[in-house]
Every structure is written in structure tokens, then in C-alpha cells.
PDB file of C-alpha atoms in Angstrom:
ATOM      1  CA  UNK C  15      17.095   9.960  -3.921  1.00 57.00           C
ATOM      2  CA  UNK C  16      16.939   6.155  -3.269  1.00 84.00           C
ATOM      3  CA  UNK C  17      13.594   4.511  -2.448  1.00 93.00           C
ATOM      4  CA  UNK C  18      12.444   1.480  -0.430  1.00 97.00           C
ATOM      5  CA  UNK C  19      14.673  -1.432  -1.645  1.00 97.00           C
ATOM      6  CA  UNK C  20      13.701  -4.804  -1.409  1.00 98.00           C
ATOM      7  CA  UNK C  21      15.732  -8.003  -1.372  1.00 97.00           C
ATOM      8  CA  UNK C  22      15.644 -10.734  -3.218  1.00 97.00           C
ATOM      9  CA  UNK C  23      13.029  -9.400  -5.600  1.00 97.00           C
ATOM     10  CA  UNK C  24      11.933 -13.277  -5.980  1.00 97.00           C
ATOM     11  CA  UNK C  25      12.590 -16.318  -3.799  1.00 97.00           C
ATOM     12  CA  UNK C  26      11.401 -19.882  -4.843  1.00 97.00           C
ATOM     13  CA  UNK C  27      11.391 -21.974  -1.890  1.00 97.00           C
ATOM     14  CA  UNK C  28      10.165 -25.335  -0.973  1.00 97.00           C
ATOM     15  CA  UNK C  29       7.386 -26.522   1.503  1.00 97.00           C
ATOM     16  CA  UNK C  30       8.567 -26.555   4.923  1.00 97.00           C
ATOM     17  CA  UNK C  31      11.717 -23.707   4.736  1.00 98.00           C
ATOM     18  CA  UNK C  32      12.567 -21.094   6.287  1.00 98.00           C
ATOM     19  CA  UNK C  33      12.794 -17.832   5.047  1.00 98.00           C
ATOM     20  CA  UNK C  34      14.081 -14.163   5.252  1.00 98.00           C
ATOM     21  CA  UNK C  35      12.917 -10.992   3.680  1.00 98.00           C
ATOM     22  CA  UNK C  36      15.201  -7.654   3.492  1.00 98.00           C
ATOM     23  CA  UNK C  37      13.771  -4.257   3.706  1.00 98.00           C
ATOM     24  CA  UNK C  38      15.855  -1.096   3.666  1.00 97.00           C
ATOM     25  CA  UNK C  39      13.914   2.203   4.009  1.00 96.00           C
ATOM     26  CA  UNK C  40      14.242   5.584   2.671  1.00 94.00           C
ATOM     27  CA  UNK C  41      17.111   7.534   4.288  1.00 92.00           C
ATOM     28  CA  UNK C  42      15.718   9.419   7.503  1.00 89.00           C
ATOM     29  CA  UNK C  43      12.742   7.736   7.595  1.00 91.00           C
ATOM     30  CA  UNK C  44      11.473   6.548  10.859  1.00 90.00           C
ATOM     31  CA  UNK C  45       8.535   4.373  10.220  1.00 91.00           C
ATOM     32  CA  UNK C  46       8.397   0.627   8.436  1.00 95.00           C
ATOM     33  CA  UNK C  47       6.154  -0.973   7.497  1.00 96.00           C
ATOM     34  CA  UNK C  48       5.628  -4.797   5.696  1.00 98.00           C
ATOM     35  CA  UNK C  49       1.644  -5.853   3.479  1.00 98.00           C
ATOM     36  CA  UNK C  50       1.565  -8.822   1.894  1.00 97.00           C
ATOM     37  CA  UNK C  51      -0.246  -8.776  -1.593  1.00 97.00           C
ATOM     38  CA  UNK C  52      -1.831 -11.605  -2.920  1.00 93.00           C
ATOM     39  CA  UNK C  53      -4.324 -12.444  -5.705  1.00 83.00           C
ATOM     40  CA  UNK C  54      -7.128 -13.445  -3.273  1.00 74.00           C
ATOM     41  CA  UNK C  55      -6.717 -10.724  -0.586  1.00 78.00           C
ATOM     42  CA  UNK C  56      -5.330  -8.166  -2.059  1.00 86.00           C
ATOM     43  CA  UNK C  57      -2.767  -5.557   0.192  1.00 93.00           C
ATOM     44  CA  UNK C  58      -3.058  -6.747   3.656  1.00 95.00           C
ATOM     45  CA  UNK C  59      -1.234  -4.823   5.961  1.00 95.00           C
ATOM     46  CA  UNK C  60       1.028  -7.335   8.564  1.00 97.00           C
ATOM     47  CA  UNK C  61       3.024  -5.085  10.921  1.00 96.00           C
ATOM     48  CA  UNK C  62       4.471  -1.270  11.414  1.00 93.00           C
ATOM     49  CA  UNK C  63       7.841  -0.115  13.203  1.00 93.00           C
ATOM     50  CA  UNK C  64       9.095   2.958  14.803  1.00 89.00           C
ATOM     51  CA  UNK C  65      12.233   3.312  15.321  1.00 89.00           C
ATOM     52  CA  UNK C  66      13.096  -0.319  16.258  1.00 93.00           C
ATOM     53  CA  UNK C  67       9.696  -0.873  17.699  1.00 92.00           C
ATOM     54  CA  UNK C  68       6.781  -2.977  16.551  1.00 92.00           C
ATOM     55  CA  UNK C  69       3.615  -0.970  18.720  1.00 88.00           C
ATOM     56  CA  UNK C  70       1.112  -2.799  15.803  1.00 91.00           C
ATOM     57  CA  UNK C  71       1.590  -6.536  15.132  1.00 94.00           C
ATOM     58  CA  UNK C  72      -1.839  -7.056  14.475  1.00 93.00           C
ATOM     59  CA  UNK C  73      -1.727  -8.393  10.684  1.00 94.00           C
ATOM     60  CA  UNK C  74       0.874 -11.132  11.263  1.00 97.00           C
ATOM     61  CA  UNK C  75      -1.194 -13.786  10.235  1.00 95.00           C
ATOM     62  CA  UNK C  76       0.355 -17.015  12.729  1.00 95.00           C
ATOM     63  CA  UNK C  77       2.938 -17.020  14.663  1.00 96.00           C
ATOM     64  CA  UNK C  78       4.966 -18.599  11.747  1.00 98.00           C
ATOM     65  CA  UNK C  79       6.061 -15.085  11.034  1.00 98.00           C
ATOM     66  CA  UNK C  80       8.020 -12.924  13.009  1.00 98.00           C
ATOM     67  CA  UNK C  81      10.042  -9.223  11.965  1.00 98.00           C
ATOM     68  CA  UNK C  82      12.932  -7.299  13.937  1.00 97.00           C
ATOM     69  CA  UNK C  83      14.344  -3.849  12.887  1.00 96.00           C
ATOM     70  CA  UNK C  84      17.635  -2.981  13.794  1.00 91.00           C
ATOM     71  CA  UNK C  85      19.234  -0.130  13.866  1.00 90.00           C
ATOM     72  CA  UNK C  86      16.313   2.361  13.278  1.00 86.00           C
ATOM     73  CA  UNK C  87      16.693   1.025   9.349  1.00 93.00           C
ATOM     74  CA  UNK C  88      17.199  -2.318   8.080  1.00 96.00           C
ATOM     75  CA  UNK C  89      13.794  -4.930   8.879  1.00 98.00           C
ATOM     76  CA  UNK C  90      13.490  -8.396   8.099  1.00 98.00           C
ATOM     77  CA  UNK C  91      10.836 -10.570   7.424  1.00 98.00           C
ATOM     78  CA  UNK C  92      11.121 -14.077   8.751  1.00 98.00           C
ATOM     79  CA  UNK C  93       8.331 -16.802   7.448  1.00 98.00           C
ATOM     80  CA  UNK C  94       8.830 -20.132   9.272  1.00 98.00           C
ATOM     81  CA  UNK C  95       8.101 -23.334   7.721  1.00 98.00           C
ATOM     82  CA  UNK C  96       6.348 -22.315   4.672  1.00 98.00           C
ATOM     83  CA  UNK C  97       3.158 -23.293   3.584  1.00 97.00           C
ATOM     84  CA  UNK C  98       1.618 -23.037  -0.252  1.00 95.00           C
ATOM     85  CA  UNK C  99      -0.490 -20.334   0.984  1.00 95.00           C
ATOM     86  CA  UNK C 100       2.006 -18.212   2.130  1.00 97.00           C
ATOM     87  CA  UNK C 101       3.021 -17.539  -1.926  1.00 97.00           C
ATOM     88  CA  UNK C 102       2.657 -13.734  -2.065  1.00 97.00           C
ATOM     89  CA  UNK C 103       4.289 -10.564  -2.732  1.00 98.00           C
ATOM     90  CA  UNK C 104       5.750  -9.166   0.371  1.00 98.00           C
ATOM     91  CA  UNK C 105       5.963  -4.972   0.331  1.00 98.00           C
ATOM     92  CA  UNK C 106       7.720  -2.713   2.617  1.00 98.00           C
ATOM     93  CA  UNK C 107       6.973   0.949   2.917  1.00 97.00           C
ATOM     94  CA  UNK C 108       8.378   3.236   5.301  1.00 95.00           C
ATOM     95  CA  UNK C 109       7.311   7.123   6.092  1.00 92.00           C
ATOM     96  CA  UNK C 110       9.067  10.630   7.797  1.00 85.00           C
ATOM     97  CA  UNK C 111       8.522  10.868  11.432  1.00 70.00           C
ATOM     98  CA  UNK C 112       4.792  12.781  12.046  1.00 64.00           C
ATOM     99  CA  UNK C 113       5.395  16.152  11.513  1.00 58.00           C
ATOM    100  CA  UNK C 114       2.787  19.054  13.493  1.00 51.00           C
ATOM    101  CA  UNK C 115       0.702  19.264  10.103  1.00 54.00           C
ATOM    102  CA  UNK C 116       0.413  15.529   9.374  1.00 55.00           C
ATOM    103  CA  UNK C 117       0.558  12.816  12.269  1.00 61.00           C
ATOM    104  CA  UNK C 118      -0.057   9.998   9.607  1.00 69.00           C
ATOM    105  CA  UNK C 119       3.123  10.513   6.921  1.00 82.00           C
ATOM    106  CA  UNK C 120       2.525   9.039   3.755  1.00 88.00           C
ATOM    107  CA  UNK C 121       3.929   5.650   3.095  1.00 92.00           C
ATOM    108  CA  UNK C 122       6.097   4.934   0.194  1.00 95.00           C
ATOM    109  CA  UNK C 123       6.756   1.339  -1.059  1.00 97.00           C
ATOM    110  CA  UNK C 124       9.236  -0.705  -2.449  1.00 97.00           C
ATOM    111  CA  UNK C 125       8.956  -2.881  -5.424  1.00 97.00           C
ATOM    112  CA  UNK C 126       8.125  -6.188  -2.917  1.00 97.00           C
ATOM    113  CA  UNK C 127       9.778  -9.853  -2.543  1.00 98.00           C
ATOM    114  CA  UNK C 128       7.963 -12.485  -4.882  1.00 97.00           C
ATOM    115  CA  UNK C 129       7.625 -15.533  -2.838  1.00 98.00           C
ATOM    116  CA  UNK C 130       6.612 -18.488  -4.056  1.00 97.00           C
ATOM    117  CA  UNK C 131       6.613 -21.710  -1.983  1.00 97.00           C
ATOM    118  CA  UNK C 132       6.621 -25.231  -4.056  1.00 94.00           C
TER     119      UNK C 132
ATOM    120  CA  UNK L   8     -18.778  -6.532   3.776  1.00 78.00           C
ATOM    121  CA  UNK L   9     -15.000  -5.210   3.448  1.00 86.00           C
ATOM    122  CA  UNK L  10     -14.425  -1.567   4.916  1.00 92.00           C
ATOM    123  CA  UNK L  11     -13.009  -0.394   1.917  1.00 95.00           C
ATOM    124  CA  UNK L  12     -15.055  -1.221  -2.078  1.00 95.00           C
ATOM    125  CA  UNK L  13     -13.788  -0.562  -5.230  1.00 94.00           C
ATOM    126  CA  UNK L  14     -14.545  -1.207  -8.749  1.00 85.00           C
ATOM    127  CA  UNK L  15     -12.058  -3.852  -9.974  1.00 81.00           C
ATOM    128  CA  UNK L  16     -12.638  -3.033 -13.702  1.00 83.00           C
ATOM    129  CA  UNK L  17     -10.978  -3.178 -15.745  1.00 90.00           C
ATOM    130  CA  UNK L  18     -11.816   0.262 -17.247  1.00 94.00           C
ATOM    131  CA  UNK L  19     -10.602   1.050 -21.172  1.00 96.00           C
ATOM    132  CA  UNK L  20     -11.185   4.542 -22.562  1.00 97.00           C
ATOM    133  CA  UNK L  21      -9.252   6.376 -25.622  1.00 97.00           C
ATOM    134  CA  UNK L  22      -6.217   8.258 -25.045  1.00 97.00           C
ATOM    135  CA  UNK L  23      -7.675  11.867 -23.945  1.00 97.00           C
ATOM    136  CA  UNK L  24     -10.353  11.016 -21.968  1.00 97.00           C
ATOM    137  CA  UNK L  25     -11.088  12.003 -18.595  1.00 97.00           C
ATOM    138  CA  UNK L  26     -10.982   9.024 -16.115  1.00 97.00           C
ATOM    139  CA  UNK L  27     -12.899   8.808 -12.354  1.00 96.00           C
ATOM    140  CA  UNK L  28     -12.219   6.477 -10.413  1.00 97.00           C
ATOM    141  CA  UNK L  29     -14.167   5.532  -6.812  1.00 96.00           C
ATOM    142  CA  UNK L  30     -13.719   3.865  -3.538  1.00 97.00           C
ATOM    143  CA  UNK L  31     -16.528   3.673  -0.904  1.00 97.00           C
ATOM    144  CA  UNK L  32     -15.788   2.939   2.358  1.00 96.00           C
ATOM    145  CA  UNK L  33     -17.702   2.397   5.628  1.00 95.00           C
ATOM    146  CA  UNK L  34     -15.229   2.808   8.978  1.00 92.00           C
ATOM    147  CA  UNK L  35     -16.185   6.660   9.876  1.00 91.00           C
ATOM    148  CA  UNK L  36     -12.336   6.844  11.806  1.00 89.00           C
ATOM    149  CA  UNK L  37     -10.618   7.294   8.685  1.00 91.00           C
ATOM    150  CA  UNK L  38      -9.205  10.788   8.099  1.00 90.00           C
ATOM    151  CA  UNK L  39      -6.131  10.276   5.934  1.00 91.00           C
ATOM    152  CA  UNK L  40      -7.094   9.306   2.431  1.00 94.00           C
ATOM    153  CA  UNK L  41      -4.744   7.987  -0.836  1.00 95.00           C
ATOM    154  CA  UNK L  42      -4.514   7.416  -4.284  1.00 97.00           C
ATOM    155  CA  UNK L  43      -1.498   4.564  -5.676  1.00 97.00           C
ATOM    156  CA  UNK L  44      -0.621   3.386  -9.034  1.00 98.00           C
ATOM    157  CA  UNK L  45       1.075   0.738  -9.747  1.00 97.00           C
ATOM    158  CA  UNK L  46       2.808  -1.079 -12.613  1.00 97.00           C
ATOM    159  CA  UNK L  47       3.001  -4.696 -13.133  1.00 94.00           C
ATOM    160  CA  UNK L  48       5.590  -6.459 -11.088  1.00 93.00           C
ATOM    161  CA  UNK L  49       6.077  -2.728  -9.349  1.00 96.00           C
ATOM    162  CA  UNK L  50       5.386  -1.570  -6.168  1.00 96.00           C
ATOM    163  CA  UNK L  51       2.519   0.916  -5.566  1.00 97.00           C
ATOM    164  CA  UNK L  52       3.748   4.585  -6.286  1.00 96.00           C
ATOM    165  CA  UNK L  53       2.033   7.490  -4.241  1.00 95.00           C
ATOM    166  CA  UNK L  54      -0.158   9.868  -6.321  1.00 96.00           C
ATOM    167  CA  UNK L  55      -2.183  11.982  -4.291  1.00 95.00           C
ATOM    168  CA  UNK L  56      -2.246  12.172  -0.107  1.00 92.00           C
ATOM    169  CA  UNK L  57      -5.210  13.760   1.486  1.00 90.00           C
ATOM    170  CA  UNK L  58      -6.894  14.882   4.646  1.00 84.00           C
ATOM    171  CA  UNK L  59     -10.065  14.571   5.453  1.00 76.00           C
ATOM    172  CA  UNK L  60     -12.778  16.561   3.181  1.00 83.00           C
ATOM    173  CA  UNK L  61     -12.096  18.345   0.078  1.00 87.00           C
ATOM    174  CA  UNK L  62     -10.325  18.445  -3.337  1.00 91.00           C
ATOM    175  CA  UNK L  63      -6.573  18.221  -4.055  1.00 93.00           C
ATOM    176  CA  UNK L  64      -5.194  18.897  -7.779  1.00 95.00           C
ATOM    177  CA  UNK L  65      -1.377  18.054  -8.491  1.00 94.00           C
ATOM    178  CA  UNK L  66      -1.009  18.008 -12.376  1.00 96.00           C
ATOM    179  CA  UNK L  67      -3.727  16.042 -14.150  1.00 97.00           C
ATOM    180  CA  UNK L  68      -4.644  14.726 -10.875  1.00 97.00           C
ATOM    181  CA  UNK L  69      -7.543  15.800  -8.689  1.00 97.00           C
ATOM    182  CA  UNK L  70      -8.377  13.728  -5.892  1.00 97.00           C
ATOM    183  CA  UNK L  71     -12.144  13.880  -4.080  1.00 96.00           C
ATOM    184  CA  UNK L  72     -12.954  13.287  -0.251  1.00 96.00           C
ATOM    185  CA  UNK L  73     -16.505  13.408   0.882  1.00 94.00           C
ATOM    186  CA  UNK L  74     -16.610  12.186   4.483  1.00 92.00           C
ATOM    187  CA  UNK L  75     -20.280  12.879   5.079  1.00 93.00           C
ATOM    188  CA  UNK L  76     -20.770   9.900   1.881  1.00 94.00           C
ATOM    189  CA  UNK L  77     -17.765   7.923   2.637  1.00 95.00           C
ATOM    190  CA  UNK L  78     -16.655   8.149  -0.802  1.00 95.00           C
ATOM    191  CA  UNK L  79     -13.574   9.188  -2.409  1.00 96.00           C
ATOM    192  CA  UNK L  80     -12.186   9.356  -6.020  1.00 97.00           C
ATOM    193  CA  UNK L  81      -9.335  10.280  -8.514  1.00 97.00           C
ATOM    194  CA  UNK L  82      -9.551  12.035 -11.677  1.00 97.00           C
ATOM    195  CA  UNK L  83      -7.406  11.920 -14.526  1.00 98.00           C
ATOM    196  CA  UNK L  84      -7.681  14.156 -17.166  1.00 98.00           C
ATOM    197  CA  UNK L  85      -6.060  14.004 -20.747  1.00 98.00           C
ATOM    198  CA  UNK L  86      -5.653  10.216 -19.828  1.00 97.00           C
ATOM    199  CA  UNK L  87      -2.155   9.136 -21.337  1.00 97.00           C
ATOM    200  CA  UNK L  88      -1.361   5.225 -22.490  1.00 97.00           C
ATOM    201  CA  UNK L  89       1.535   5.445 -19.726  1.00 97.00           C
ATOM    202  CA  UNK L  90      -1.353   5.900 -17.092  1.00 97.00           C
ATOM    203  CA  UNK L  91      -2.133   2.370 -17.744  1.00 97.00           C
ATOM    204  CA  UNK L  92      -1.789   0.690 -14.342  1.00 97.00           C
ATOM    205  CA  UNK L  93      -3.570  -0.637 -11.447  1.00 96.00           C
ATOM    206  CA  UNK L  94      -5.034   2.470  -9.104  1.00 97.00           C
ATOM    207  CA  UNK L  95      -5.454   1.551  -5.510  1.00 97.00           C
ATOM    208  CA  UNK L  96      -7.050   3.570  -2.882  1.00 97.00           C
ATOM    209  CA  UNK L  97      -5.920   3.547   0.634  1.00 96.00           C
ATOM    210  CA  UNK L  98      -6.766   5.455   3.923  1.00 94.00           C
ATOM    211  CA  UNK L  99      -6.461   5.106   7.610  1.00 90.00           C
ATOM    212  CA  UNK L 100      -7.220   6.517  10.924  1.00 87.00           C
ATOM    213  CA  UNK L 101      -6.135   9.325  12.318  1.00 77.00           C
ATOM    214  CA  UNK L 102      -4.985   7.072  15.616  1.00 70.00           C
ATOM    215  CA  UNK L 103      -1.573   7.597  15.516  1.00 63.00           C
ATOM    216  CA  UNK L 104      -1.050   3.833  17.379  1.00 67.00           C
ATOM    217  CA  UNK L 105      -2.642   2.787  13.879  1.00 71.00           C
ATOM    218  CA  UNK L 106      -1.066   3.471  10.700  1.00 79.00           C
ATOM    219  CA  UNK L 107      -1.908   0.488   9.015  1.00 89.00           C
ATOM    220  CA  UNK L 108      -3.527   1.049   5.596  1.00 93.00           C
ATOM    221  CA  UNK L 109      -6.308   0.211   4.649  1.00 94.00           C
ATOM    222  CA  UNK L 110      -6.847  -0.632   0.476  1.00 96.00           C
ATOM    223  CA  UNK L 111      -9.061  -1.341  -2.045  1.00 95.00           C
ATOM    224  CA  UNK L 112      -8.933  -3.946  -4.187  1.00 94.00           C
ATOM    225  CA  UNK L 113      -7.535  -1.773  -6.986  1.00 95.00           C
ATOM    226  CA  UNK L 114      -9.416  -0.679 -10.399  1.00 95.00           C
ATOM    227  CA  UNK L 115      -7.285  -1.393 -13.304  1.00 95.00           C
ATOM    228  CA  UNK L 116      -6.822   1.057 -15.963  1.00 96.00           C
ATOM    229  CA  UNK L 117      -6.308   0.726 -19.958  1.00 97.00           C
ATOM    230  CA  UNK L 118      -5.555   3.890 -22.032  1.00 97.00           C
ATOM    231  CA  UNK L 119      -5.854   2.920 -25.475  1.00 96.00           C
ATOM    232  CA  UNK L 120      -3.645   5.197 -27.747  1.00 95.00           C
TER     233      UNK L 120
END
């Protein structure tokens, strides 16, 4: 079946801008989540949904960035007013509802946004 | 200190071999333990998913928890030059208000044919 898709797959933006991040889960699957992944810091984790819920926010690094999930299934990532260090790859991953056997589903991840700010 | 260590590499056997690859880790919470691969300009693909202590074998994968060292690995055996990737390890809590992942810095892999 389909995976985690991503869109764009790159975005080249300048200092200063705005910008939006698309994440559509697996079908079915209740949980989303967005890392970032960078060269320095490796896969930081920045905020999980459930359903259209955000109960852990705690990565976001600043304010600058913000995320909404609609539906129980589409997310976005906002970044506002870019800065250099904000060039990263952004991943989304999203799991099954917990289950009676497992009440931490394992996470499967897109293929990431490649942002790079100028 | 980070909570989770692991060798960056990179680590080049011959096609064959038998590969291990280690995390250490220090937060005593975690219970949920993972091993993902992953391609340049890919995201990371699931291997192996595992609770708490014990071995898990799926193919020519075995994955290793021992909670009373805090250390985990993944095996490979008959190493293939397709396994050539980055392998991250990840865990988490068993908090279900926390499902935030926690990785390594990724070990990366080179099977030479």
C-alpha cells in the first residue's frame, strides 16, 4: 500500500519567508508525527498528533514554527520567517492506533522535505 | 552526554560477512527499542521493532536488547552490497503521552562486493 508522502520533496527559499510543509500519512493511521534531520543534530523529534491533536509539542524549537492536522490525516508544517539554520530535512512518520499488545506502534517515515533557506 | 551513543563509522566489510552494530543508551524509561535503514536522500525504513529484553530474528536480521546494560544491537548476516545504508537506532518510553523517538546518530554501512 501507499506510505508516508511528503510534499515538495525540496524547497529553496530565501531568508525571511514563509513556509509550508505537507504530510499525508498512511491510510488508517492515527498518529503523526514531524523530526527534523540535520547534519549537526541528527533526527530530532519536533511534535506528535493524534487524531487532530498535538498532546507533545515539546521539540518545536521557537515559536517560528507551528503544525495543524486536519481531518485526522493531512498535517502541515509551517516555518515562519526563515533563518539559515533552519536548512534541514523535515520527516513525517505516522503509526496504527495502540493496539492491547503494543501501546507504542511503530513509526513509519516518509522520504522528508529538503529545505534549504538562502 | 546524549541519551542515546552510537558508533558513526563508517564500517566496510566484504560481501558475506556478518555485521553488529551497537547503540548504548542511558534513560532507564525506555522500553520500546528500533532498528532503521536508510538510503541516501530516503527516509528511514523500519527493520526490526522490539520490546524490552530479548532477541528478535526476521530474515538475516537479529536484533539484541539488554536492559540491565542499556545496550542494544543489530546483526546482519550474509551482509549484501544493497545493505549499504545508514542504520539508525531509535527507542522510547513506554509513556504513552511520549512517543517521541529517540535516535542515534546513525552508523553507516559499506558492503563491498
Amino acid at each position: 500500500g501507499a506510505g508516508v508522502s511528503q510534499s515538495p520533496s525540496n524547497k529553496v527559499t530565501e531568508k525571511g519567508k514563509d513556509v509550508e510543509l505537507r504530510c499525508d500519512p498512511i491510510s488508517g493511521h492515527t498518529a503523526l508525527y514531524w523530526y527534523r534531520q540535520s547534519l549537526g543534530q541528527g533526527l530530532e523529534f519536533l511534535i506528535y498528533f493524534q487524531g487532530n491533536s498535538a498532546p507533545d509539542k515539546s521539540g518545536l524549537p521557537s515559536d517560528r514554527f507551528s503544525a495543524e492536522r486536519t481531518g485526522g490525516s493531512v498535517s502541515t508544517l509551517t516555518i515562519q520567517r526563515t533563518q539559515q539554520e533552519d536548512s534541514a530535512v523535515y520527516l513525517c512518520a505516522s503509526s496504527h492506533r495502540d493496539s492491547e499488545v503494543y501501546s507504542n506502534q511503530p513509526q513509519h517515515f516518509g522520504d522528508g522535505t529538503r529545505l534549504s533557506i538562502l | 552526554q546524549k541519551e542515546v551513543e552510537q558508533d558513526p563509522g563508517p564500517l566496510s566489510v566484504p560481501e558475506g560477512a556478518i555485521v553488529s552494530l551497537n547503540c548504548t543508551y542511558s534513560n532507564s524509561a525506555f522500553q520500546y527499542f528500533m532498528w532503521y535503514r536508510q538510503y541516501s536522500r530516503k527516509g528511514p525504513e523500519l527493520l526490526m521493532y522490539t520490546y524490552s529484553s530479548g532477541n528478535k530474528e526476521d530474515g538475516r536480521f537479529t536484533a539484541q536488547v539488554d536492559k540491565s546494560s542499556k545496550y542494544i544491537s543489530l546483526f546482519i548476516r550474509d551482509s549484501q552490497p544493497s545493505d549499504s545504508a545508514t542504520y539508525l537506532c531509535a527507542m522510547s518510553p513506554m509513556d504513552t503521552g511520549r512517543r517521541a523517538l529517540t535516535f542515534g546518530s546513525g552508523t553507516r554501512l559499506q558492503v563491498q562486493p
